XYZ file of C-alpha atoms in Angstrom:
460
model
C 15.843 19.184 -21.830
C 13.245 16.620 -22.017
C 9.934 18.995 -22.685
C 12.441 20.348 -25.725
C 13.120 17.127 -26.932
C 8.785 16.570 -26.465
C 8.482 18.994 -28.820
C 10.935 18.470 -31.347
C 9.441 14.800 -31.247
C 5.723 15.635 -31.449
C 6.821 17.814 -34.726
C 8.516 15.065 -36.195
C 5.207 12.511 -35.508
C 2.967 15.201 -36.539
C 5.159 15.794 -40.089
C 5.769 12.201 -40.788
C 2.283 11.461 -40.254
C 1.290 14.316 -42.898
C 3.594 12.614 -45.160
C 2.120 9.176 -44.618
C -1.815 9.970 -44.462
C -0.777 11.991 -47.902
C 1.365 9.206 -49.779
C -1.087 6.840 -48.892
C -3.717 8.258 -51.295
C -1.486 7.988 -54.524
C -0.198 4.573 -52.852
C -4.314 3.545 -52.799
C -5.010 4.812 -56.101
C -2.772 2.753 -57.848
C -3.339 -0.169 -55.875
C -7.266 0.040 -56.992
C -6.732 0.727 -60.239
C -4.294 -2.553 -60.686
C -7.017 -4.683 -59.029
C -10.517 -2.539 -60.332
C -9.031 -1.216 -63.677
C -12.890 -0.332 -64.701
C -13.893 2.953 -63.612
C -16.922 5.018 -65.217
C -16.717 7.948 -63.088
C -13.907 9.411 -64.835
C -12.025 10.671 -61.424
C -8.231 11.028 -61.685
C -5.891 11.060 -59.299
C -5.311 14.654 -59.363
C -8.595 14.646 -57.944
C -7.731 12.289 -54.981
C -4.811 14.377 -54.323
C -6.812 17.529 -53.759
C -9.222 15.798 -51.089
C -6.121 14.170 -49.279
C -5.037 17.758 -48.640
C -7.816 19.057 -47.921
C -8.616 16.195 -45.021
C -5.088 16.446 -43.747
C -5.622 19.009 -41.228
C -9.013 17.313 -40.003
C -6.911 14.307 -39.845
C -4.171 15.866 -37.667
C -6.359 17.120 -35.647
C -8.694 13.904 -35.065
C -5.348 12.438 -33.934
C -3.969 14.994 -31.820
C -7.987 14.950 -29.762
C -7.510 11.442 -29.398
C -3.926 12.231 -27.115
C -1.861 10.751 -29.947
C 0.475 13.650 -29.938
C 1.193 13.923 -26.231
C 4.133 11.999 -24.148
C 2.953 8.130 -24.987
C 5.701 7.186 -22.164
C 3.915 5.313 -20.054
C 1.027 4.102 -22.940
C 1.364 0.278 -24.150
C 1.466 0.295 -27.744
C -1.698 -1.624 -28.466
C -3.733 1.574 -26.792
C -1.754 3.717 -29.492
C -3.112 1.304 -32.158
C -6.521 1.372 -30.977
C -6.855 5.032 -30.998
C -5.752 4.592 -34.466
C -8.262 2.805 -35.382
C -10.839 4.986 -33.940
C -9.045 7.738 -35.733
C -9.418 6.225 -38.994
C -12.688 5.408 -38.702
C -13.948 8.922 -37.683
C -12.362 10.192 -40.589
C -13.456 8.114 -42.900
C -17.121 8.756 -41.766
C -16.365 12.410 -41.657
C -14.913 12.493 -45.560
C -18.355 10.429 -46.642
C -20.681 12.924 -44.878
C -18.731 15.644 -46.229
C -18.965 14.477 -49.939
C -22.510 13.808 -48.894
C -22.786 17.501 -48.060
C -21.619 18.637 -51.171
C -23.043 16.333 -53.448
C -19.925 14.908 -54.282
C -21.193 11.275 -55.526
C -18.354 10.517 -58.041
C -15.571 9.292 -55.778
C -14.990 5.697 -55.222
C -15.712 4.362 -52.278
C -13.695 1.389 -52.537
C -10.639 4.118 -53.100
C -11.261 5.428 -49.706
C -12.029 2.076 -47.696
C -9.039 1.170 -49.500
C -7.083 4.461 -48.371
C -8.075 4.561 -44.514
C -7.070 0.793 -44.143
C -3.866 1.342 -45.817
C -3.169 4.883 -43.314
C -4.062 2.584 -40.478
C -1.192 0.262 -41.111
C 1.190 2.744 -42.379
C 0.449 5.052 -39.156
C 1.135 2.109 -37.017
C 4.061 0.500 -38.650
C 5.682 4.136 -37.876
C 4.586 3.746 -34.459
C 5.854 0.389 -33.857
C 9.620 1.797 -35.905
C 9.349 5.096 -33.498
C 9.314 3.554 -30.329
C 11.760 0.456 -31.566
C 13.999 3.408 -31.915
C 13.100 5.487 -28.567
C 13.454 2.035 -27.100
C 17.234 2.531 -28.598
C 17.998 5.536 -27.509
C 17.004 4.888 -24.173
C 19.202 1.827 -23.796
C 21.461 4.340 -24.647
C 21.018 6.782 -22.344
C 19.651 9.824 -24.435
C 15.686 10.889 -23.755
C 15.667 9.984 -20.366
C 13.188 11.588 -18.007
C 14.890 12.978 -14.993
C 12.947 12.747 -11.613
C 13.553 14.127 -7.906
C 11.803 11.524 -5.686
C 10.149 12.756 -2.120
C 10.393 9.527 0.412
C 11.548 6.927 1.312
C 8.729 4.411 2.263
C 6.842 1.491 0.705
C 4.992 3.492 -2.071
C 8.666 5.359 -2.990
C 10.467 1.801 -2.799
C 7.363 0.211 -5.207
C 8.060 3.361 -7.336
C 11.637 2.332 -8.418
C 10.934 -0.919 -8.522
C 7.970 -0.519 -11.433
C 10.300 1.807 -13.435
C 13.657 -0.264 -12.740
C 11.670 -3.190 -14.149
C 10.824 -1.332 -17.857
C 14.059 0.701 -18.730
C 12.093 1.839 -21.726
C 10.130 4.069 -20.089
C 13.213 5.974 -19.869
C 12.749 7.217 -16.124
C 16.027 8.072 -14.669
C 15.693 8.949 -10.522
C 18.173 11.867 -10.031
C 17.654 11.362 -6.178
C 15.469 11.769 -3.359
C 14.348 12.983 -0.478
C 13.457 12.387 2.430
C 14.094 12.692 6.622
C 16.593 10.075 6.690
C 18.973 8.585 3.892
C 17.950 4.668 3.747
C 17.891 4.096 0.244
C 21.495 2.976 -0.365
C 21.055 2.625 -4.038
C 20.035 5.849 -5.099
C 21.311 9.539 -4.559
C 20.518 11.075 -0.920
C 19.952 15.327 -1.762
C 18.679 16.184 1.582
C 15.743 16.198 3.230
C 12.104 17.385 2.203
C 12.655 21.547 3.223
C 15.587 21.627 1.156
C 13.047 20.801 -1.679
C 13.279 24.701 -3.193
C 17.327 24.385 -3.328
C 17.204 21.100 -5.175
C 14.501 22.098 -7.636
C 16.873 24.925 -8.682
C 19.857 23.351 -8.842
C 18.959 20.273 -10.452
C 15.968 21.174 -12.429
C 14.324 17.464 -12.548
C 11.489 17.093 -15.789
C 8.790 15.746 -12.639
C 9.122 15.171 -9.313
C 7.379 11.929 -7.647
C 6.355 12.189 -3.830
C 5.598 8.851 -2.494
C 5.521 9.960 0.987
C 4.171 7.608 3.897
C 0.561 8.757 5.781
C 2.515 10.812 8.335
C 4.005 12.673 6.151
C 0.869 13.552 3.973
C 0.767 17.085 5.441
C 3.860 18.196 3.581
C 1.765 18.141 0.190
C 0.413 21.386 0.697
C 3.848 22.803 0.914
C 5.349 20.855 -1.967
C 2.339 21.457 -4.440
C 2.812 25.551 -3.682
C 7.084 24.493 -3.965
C 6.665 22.760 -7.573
C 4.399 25.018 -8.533
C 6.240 27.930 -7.830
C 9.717 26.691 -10.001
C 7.566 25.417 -12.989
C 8.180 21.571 -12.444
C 5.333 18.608 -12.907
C 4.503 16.868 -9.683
C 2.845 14.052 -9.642
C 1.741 12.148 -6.007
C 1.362 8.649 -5.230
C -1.091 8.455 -2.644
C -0.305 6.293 0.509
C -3.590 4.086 0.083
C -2.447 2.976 -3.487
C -2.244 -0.540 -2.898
C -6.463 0.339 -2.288
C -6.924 2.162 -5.390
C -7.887 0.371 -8.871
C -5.336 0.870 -11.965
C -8.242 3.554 -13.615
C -10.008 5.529 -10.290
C -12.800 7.559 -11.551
C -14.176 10.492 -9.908
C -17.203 12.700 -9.297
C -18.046 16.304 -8.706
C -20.048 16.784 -5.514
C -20.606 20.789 -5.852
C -17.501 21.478 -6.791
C -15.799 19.193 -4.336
C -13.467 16.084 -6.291
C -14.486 12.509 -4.938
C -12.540 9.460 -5.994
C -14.343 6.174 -6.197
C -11.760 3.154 -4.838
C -13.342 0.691 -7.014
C -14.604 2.259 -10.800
C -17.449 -0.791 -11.908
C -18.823 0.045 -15.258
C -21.441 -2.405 -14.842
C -22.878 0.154 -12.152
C -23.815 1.937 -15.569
C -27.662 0.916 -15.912
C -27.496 1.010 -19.671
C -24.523 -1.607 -19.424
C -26.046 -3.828 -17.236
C -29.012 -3.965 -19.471
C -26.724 -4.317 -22.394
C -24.859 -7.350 -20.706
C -28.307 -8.704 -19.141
C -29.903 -8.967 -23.108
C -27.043 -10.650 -23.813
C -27.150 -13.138 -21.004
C -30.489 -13.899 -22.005
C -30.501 -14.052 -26.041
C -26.590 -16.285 -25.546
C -27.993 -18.517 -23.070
C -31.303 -19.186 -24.929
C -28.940 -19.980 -28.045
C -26.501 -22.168 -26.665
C -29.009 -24.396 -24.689
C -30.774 -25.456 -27.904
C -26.691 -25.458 -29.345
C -26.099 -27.913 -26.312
C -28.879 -29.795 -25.881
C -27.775 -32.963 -27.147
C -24.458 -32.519 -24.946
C -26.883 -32.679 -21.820
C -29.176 -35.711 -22.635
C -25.413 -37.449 -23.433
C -24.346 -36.269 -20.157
C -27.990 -36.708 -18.167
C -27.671 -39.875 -19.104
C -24.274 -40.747 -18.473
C -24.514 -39.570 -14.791
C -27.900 -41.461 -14.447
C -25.805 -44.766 -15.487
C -22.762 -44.098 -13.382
C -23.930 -43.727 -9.712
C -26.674 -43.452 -8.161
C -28.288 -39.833 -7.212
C -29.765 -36.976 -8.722
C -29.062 -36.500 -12.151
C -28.778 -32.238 -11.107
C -26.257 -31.408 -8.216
C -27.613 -28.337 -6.684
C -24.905 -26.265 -4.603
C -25.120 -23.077 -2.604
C -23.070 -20.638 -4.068
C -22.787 -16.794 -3.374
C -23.789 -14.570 -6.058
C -24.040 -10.604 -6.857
C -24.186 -8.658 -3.489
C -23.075 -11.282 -1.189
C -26.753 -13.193 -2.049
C -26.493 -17.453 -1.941
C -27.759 -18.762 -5.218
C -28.411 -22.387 -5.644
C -25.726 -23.128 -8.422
C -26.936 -26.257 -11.380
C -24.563 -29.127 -12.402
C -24.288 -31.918 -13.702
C -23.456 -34.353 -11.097
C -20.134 -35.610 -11.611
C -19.682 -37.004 -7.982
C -20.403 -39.699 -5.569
C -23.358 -38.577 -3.461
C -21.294 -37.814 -0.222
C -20.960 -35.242 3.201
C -18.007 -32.930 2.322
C -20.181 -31.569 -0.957
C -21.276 -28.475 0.593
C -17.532 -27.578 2.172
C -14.745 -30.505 0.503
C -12.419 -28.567 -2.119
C -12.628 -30.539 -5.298
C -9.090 -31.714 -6.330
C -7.462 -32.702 -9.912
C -7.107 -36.361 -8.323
C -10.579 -36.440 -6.733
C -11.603 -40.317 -5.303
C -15.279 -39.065 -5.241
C -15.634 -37.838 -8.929
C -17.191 -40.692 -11.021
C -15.422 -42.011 -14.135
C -17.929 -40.675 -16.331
C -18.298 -37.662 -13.996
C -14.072 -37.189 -14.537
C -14.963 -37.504 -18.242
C -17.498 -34.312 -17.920
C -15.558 -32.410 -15.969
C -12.431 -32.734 -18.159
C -14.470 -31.351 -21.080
C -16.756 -28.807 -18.462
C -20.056 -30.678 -20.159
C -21.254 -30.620 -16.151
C -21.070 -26.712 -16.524
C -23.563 -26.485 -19.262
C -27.415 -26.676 -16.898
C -25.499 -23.444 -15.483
C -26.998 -21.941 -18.195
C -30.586 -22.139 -16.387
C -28.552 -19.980 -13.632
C -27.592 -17.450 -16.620
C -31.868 -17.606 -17.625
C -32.648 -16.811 -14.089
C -30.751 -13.763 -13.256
C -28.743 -15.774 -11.321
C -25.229 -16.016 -13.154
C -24.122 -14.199 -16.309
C -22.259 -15.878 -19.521
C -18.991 -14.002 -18.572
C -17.851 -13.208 -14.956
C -15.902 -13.886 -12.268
C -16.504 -17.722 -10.608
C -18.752 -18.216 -7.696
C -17.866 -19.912 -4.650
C -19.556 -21.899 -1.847
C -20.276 -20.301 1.197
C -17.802 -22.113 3.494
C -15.105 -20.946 1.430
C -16.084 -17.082 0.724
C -16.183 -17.058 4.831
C -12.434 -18.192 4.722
C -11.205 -16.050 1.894
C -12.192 -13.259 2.686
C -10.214 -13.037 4.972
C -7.197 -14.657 3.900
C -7.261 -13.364 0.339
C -6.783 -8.971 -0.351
C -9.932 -7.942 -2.201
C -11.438 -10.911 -2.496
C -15.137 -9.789 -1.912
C -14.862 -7.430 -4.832
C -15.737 -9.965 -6.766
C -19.071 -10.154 -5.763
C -19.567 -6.788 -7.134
C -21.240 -7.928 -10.365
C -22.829 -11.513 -11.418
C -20.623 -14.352 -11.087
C -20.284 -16.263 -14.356
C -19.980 -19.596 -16.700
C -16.553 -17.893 -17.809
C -14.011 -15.529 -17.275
C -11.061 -14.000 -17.902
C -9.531 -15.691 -15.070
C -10.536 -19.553 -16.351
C -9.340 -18.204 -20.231
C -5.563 -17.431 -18.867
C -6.014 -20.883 -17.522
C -7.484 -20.552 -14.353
C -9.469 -23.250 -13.296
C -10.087 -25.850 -11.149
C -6.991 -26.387 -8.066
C -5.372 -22.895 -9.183
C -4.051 -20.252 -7.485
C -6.942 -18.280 -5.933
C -4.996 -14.747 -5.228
C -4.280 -15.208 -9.453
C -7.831 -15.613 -9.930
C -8.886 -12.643 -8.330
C -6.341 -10.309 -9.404
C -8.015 -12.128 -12.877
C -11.511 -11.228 -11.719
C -10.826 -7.660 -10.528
C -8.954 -6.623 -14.096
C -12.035 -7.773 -15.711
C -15.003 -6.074 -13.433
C -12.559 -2.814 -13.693
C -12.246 -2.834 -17.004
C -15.326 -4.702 -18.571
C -16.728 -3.953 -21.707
C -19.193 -5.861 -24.272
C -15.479 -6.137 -26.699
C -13.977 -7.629 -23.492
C -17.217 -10.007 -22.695
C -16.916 -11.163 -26.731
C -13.285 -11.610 -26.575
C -13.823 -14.125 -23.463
C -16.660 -16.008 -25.103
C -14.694 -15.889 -28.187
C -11.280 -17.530 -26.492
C -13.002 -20.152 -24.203
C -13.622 -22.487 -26.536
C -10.240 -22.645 -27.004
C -8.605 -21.737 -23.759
C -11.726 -22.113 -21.433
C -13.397 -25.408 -21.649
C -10.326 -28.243 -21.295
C -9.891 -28.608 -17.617
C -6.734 -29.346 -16.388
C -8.041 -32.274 -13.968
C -7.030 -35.792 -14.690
C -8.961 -38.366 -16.036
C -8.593 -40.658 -12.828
């Protein structure tokens, strides 16, 4: 029932977006000509009409290539938008080469910067109404996706959790098997050789196996099972908890190999991409700055006695110590190089709380960035002592070092600084080295002025 109702779905998306990408020219139109009544080229709507029709299909299919016409079940809405975008934009590039092409110089092209911005919105606001209502439906009851779950372990147990904890994904867990019934809350069919008989009498939409390590030899036999009654199976491996949220994978001769941790900084052009940047921000924002550092070179010169620079070991990219630049905000004393700074520190300085309050002692950091050292945007670099003890104590916590450490990050922007909780902040650090991107290192420079430079230590 579900694939059916797929279909009938993707044909009503696919028509109401005809509708929309074509009532948005005549929509455009008059919106231009109430604003820009002057127009010389003599082009009538009629006109307008004619090319809308004749870029609907490219249109359609620019969408459909960009997986906007497939199940968007288990898609967040924003990456629906953003393809969107990208949709619009290749088409709008695609109509001005054409007309290029054909020497078509007449149309306006404020009508069609006009048009594609308008289709953007109207193509999401029918997004946004479609799954408000599929949201509706599912509260409901109606377009559920039924699926047959193989084990009973950890990964099967995590499995109804994550879909228990977003009805409107619309999963529904007919039952499961397994070698033993120990799931008290859902159905019991039997166990995992009675697989054949349940697929034809229940006729799931997918069937999940979450099975444990010592069961892994049963895939075989289940891939060949689903395959041979027509039903999607998809396989949660046992290592999961291991894997990253996107793996990525290579082709050794023919022979698939899954990389555990996917680091787009591995890319060389990216790194040199994020390096120029580095250099060119840091270079920029240290003549920006410079008056914040005599204020503050001063100010620590005046408080205490000691070096106006506190230099600290830190570990850097590749498990290298650095010697990290501050200003020094401090008492000169023996627990520098292993003592956990606190909110409520007795050793920080007045004027050294002051700085640290408003991260002004961050700023000769920048040096680091000039060096090769530290990059504008990254994950947080500790002390030795501490990376010794964490690594242990903390899951994954060496991945970090896996790409320069940095002034700012996305874990310090979602207010992660200082005496915070340091499984949050690499959970924080790990989204961003998995998923980094020049947008993402822009958005982070962008928000810590705002979210990123406050600290949430106290002035005593």
């Amino acid at each position: 029932m579900i694939k059916e109702n797929q279909r009938t779905l993707n044909h009503i998306n696919i028509a109401l977006d005809a509708l929309l990408i074509f009532l948005c020219m005549p929509v455009t139109y008059l919106l231009r000509t109430s604003l820009f009544p002057f127009d010389d080229t003599g082009i009538t709507l009629p006109y307008y009409l004619v090319l809308t029709l004749c870029l609907l299909p490219i249109f359609l299919v620019t969408l459909a290539a960009l997986n906007l016409y497939e199940s968007l079940r288990t898609r967040r809405l924003y990456w629906e938008i953003g393809r969107l975008f990208w949709a619009c934009a290749i088409n709008f590039v695609v109509l001005q080469t054409i007309l290029f092409l054909i020497k078509q110089f007449y149309f306006s092209r404020l009508t069609f910067v006009l048009y594609f911005i308008l289709a953007f919105f109207a193509l999401s606001g029918k997004r946004v109404v479609l799954r408000l209502c599929l949201r509706r439906f599912r509260k409901l009851g109606y377009n559920q996706k039924h699926v047959l779950l193989l084990g009973n372990g950890p990964m099967a147990e995590r499995y109804v959790r994550a879909i228990a904890s977003d009805p409107n994904l619309g999963f529904l867990v007919d039952g499961y098997l397994a070698e033993a019934d120990t799931q008290k809350d859902l159905g019991y069919l039997g166990t995992l050789d009675q697989l054949s008989y349940v697929l034809s009498r229940y006729q799931p939409d997918e069937v999940v196996a979450a099975l444990s390590a010592r069961e892994f030899s049963r895939i075989p036999s289940i891939i060949e099972c689903c395959e041979k009654e027509g039903v999607k199976l998809s396989i949660i491996p046992f290592f999961v908890q291991y894997m990253p949220s996107n793996p990525q994978f290579d082709n050794i001769n023919g022979v698939p190999v899954m990389n555990i941790r996917r680091i787009p900084l591995d890319n060389l052009v990216y790194a040199a991409v994020k390096r120029t940047m580095d250099v060119v921000g840091s270079l920029v924002l240290i003549l920006l700055t410079s008056p914040f550092m005599l204020f503050a070179a001063v100010g620590v010169r005046l408080s205490s006695p000691g070096p106006i620079i506190f230099r600290q070991e830190r570990v850097g990219l590749h498990n290298k110590p650095f010697y990290m630049y501050k200003f020094r905000s401090m008492r000169v004393n023996a627990a520098q190089d292993t003592g956990w700074s606190r909110n409520q520190d007795p050793r920080k300085t007045k004027f050294g709380a002051l700085i640290r309050k408003l991260s002004i002692d961050e700023l000769p950091q920048l040096f680091n960035v000039l060096k090769g050292d530290m990059s504008l945007v990254g994950p947080r670099p500790e002390i030795p002592h501490f990376v010794e003890q964490f690594k242990d104590e903390i899951p994954l916590y060496m991945v970090k070092h896996q790409v320069r450490p940095g002034i700012t990050g996305w874990a310090q922007i979602n207010g992660l600084r200082g005496d915070t909780s340091i499984v949050d902040r690499i959970r924080c650090d790990i989204y961003y080295i998995e998923n980094w991107s020049i947008f993402l290192d822009l958005k982070i420079l962008l928000m810590t002025p705002f979210k990123g430079i406050v600290n949430q230590e106290k002035l005593k």
